[in-house]
Short mmCIF file of C-alpha atoms in Angstrom, two decimals:
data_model
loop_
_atom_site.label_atom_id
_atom_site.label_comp_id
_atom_site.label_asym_id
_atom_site.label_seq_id
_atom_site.Cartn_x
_atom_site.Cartn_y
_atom_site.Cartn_z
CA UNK A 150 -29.42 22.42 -15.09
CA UNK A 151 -29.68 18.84 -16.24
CA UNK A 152 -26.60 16.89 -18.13
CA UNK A 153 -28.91 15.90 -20.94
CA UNK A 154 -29.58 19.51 -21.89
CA UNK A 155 -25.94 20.33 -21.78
CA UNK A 156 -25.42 17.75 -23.94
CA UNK A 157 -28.06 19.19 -26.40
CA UNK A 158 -25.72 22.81 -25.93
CA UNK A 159 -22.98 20.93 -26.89
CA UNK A 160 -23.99 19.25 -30.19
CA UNK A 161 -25.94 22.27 -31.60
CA UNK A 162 -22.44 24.14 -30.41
CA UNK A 163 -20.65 21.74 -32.48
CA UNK A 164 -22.84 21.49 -35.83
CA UNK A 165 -24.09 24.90 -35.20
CA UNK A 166 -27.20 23.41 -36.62
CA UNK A 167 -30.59 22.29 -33.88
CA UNK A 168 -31.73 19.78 -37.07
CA UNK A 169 -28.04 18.49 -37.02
CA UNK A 170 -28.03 18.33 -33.34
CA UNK A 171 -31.12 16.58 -33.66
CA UNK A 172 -30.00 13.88 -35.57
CA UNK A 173 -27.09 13.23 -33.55
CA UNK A 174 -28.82 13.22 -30.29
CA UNK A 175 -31.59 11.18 -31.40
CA UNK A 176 -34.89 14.07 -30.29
CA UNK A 177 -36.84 16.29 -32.15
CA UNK A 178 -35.85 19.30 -32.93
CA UNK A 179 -38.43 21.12 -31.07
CA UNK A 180 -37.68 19.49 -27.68
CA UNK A 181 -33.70 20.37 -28.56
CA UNK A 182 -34.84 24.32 -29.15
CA UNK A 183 -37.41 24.48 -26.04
CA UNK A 184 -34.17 22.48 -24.38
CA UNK A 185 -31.72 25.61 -25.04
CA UNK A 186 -34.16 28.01 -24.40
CA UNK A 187 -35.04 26.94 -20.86
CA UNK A 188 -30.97 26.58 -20.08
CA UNK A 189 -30.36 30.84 -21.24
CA UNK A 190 -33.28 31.22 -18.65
CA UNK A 191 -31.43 29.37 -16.22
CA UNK A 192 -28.13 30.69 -16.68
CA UNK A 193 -29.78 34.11 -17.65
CA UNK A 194 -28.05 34.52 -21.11
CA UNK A 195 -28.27 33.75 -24.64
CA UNK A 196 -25.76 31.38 -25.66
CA UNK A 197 -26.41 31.50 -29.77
CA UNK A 198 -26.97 34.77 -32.01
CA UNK A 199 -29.67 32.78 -34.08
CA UNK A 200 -29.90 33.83 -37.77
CA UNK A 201 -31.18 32.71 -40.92
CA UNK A 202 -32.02 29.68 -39.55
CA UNK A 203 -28.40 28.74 -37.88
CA UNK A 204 -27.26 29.15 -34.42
CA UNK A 205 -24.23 30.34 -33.78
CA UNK A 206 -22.39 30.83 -30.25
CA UNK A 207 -22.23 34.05 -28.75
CA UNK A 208 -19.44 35.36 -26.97
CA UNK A 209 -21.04 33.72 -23.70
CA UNK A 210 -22.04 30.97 -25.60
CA UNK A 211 -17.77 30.51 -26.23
CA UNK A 212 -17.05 30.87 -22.88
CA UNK A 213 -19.53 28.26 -21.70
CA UNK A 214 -18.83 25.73 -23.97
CA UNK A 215 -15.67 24.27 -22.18
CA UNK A 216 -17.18 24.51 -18.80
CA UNK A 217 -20.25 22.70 -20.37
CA UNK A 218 -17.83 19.73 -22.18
CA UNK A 219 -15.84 19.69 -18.44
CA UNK A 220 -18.95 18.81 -16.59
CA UNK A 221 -20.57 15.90 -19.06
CA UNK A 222 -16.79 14.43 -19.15
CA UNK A 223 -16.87 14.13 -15.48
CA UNK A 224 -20.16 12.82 -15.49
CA UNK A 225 -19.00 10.28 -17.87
CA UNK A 226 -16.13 9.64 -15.99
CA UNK A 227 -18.20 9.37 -12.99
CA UNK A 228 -20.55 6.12 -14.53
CA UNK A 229 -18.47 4.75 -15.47
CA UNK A 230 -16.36 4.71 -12.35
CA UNK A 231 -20.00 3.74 -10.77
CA UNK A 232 -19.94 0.74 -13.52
CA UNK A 233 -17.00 -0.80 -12.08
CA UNK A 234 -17.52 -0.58 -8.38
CA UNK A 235 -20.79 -2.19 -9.52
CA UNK A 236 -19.14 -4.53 -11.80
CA UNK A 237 -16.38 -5.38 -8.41
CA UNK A 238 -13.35 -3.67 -10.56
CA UNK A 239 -10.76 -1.41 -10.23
CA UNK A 240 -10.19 1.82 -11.93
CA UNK A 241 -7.33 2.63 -9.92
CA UNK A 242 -4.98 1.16 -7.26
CA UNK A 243 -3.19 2.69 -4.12
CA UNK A 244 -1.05 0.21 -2.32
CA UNK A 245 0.76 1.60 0.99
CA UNK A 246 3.70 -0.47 1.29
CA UNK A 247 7.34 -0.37 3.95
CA UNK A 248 10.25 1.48 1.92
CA UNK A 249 12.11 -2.30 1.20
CA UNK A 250 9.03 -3.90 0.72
CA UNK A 251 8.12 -1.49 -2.20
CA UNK A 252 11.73 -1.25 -3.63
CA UNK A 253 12.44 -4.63 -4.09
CA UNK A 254 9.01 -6.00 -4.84
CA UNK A 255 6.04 -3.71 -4.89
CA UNK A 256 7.97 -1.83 -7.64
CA UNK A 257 8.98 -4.58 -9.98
CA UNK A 258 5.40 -5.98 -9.80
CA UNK A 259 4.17 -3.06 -11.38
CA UNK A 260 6.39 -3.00 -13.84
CA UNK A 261 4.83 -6.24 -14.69
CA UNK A 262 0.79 -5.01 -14.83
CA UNK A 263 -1.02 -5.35 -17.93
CA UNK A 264 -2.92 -2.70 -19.97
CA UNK A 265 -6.25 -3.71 -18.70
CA UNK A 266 -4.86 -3.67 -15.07
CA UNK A 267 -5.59 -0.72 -12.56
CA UNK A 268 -3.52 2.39 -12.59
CA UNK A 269 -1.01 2.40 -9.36
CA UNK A 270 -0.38 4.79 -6.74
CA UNK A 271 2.27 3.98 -3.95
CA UNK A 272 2.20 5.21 -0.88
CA UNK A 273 5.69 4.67 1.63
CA UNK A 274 4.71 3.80 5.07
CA UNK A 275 5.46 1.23 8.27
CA UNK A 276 3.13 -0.63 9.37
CA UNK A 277 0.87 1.36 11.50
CA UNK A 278 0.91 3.76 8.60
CA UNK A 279 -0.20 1.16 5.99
CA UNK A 280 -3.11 0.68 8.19
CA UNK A 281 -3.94 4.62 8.79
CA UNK A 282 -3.63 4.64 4.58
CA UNK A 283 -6.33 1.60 4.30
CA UNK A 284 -8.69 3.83 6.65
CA UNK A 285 -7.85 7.11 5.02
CA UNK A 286 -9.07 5.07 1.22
CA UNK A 287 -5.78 3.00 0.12
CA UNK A 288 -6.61 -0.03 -1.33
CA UNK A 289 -4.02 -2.60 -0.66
CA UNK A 290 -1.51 -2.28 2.67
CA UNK A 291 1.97 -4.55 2.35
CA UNK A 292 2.54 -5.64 6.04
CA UNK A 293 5.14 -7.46 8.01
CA UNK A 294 2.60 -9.11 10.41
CA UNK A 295 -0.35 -11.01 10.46
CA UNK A 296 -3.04 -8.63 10.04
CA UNK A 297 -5.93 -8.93 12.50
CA UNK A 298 -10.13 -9.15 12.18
CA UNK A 299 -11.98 -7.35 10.58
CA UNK A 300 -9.20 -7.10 7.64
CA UNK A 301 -9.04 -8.89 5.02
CA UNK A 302 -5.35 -10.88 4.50
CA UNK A 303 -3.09 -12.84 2.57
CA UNK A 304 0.41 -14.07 2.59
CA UNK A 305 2.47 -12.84 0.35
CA UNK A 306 6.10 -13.91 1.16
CA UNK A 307 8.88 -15.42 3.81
CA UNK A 308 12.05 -13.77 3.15
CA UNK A 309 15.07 -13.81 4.68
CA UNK A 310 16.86 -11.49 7.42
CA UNK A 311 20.18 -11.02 5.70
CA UNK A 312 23.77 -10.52 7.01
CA UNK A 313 25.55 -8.98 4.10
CA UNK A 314 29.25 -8.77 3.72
CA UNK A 315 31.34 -7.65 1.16
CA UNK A 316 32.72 -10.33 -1.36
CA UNK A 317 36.36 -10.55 0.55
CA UNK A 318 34.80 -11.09 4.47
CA UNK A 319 36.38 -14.03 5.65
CA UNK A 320 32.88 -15.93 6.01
CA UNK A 321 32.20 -17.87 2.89
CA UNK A 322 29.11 -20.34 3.90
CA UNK A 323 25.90 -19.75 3.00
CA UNK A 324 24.66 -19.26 6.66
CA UNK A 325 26.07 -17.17 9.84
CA UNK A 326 25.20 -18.72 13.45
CA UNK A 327 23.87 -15.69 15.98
CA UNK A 328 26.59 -16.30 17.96
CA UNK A 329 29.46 -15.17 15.19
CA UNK A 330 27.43 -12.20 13.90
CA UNK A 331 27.34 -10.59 17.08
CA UNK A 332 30.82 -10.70 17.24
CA UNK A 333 30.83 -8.30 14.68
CA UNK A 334 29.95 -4.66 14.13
CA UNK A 335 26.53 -4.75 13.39
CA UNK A 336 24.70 -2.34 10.73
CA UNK A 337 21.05 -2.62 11.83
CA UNK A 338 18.06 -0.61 11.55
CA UNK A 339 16.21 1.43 14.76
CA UNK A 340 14.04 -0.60 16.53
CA UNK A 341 11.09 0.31 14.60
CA UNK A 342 11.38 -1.68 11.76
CA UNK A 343 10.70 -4.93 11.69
CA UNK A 344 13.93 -6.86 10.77
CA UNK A 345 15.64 -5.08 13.89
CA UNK A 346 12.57 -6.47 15.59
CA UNK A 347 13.23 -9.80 14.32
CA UNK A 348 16.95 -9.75 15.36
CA UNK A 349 16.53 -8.43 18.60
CA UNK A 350 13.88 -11.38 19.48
CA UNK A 351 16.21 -13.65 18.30
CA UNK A 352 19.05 -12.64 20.19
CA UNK A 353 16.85 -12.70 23.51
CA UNK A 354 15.90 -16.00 22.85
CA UNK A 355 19.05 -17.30 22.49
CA UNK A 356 20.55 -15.20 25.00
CA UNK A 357 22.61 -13.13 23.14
CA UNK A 358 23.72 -9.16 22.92
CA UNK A 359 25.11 -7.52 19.97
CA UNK A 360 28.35 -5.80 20.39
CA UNK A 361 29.34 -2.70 18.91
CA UNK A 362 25.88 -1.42 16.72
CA UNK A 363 25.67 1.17 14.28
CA UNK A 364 21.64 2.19 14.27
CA UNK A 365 20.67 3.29 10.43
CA UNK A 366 17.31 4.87 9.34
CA UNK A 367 17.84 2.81 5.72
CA UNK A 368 18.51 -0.49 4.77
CA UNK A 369 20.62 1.02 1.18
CA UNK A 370 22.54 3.10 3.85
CA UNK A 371 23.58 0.07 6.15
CA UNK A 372 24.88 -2.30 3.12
CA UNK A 373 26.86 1.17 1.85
CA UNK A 374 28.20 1.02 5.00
CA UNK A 375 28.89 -3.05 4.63
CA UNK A 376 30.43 -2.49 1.56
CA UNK A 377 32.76 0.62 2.92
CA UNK A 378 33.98 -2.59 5.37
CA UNK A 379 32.26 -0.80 8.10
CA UNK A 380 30.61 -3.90 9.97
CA UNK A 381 27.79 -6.46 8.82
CA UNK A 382 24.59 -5.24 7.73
CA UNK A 383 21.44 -6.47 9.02
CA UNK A 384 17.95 -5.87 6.38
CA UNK A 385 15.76 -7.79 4.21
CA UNK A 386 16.35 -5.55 0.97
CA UNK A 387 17.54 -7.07 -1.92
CA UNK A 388 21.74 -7.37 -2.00
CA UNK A 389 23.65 -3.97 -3.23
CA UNK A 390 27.08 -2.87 -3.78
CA UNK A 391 28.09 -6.37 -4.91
CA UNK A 392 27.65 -7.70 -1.17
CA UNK A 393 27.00 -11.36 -0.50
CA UNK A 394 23.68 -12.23 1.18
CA UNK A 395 24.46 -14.64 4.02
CA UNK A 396 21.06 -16.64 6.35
CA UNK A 397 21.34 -15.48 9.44
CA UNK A 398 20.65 -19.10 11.83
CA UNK A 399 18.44 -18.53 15.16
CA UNK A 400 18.66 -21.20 18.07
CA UNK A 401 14.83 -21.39 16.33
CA UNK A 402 15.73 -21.63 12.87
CA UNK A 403 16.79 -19.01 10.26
CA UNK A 404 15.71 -15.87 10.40
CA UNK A 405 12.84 -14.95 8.28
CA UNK A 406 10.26 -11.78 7.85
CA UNK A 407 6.67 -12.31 6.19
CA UNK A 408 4.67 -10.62 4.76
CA UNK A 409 1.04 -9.93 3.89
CA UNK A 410 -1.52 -8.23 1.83
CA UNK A 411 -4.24 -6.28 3.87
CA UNK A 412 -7.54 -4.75 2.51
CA UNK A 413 -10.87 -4.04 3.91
CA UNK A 414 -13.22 -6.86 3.34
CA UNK A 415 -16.04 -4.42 2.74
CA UNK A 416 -14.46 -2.92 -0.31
CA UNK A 417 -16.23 -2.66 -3.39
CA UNK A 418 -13.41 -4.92 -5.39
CA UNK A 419 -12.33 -7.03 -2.33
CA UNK A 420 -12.70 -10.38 -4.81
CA UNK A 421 -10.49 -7.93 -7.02
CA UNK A 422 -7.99 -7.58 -4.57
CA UNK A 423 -7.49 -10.78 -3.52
CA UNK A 424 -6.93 -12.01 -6.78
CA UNK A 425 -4.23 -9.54 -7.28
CA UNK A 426 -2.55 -10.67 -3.73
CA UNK A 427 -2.36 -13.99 -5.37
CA UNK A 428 -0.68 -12.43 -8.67
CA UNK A 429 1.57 -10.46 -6.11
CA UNK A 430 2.26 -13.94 -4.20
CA UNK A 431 3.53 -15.56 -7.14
CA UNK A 432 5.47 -13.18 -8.57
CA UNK A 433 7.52 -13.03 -4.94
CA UNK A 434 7.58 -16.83 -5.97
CA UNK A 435 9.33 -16.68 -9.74
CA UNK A 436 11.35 -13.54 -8.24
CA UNK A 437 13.16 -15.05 -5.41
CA UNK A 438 12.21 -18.94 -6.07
CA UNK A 439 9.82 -21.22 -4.50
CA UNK A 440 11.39 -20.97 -0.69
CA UNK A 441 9.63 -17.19 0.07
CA UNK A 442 6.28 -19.87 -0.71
CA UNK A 443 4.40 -18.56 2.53
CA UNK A 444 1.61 -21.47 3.57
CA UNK A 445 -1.33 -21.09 2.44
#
């Protein structure tokens, strides 16, 4: 059964006429009737109750009809998918991302895509599951470390590690020094996310153990719990609950997480998706200003 002679079911279906067909479909009329002819053999029934010269669909002819349109839309559909990947574009776009990470700016980039951009899917993950998604056919992977060979990377952001307090804590600089937050109750996230990883390699370095510690599985859970005067929260997320966002100062500097764009360098629209890393970079740069600039 060959798409071209479906097609020729399709347009006699739909003028119920072979010398209408014809002229739609650009071939004789002849080849168009030998065409139908050879399909009822194939399928092993007649498809038109021809009379006085006009076809007109039997009762299997009605019943194949949408099954018939189904198939040439999906082989449309299908070249013109092939076009792009030939072309080195996107039809669609899955990005696996950390929960923060596509909250607070995976999100709001989309909201910013154009007509003519690729249609998103989002997948939640950490890290080792961003890279499971690129194997299992994501596209892009948001990650909080430099990814390694063979993939494909680009920085995309340095953001801070947060302490956030509510607006009447009795710390009103800009910056907390390790040594005063730990003095604190500390709202912090399980060790398998990666600002907890940050903090707790900052502490060792300078020598330093956090006091009382209240372990949360979400970063909107620990600044509810900020704002409920419950301790200092720890994350990276974007401030909430009308706390104030304080730096957080290392013995090495301030605390900061990064983060990166991942994608196989074999894929069919890598060029693609490096040019929309570098859209993604700079919107991270008019969202939060020109200090989250990683190097390039």
């Amino acid at each position: 059964m060959e798409l071209r002679t479906l097609g020729y079911f399709v347009a006699v279906a739909e003028t119920e006429s072979v010398s209408a067909a014809a002229a739609v479909v650009h071939v004789t009329q002849p080849a168009i009737s030998r065409q139908l002819r050879q399909l009822e053999r194939e399928i092993g029934v007649d498809l038109f109750v021809r009379s006085a010269g006009r076809l007109r669909l039997s009762a299997a002819g009605r019943e194949f009809l949408p099954h018939a349109r189904a198939v040439l839309r999906q082989a449309d559909s299908a070249a013109r998918a092939a076009r792009s990947y030939a072309a080195g574009r996107l039809e669609r776009l899955t990005i696996a991302a950390p929960t923060t990470t596509l909250t607070d700016v995976i999100a709001p980039f989309l909201a910013t895509l154009a007509a003519d951009d690729p249609m998103p899917t989002v997948l939640e993950s950490d890290p080792r599951g961003a890279y499971a998604a690129l194997r299992r056919g994501a596209d892009l992977a948001i990650v909080t470390e430099r990814p390694a060979a063979p993939l494909a990377s680009a920085p995309i952001a340095v953001l801070p590690v947060w302490a956030y307090v509510p607006a009447d804590h009795p710390w009103h600089a800009e910056k907390v020094r390790l040594r005063a937050l730990v003095e604190e109750t500390l709202l912090v996230l399980t060790p398998g996310f990666r600002p907890r990883q940050i903090l707790d390699a900052a502490l060792d370095s300078a020598g330093l153990t956090m006091g009382e510690v209240v372990e949360c599985t979400n970063p909107q859970v620990a600044q509810a719990l900020a704002a409920a005067g419950r301790g200092v929260a720890v994350v990276t997320d974007d401030p909430r609950f009308d706390l104030r966002g304080l730096e957080i100062q290392g013995r090495d500097g301030p605390l900061r997480i990064e983060l990166f764009a991942a994608w196989e360098p074999g894929h069919h629209a890598a060029a693609s998706l490096a040019a929309l890393a570098e859209r993604l970079r700079d919107f991270c740069v008019d969202r939060y200003g020109a200090d989250v600039a990683p190097v390039r």
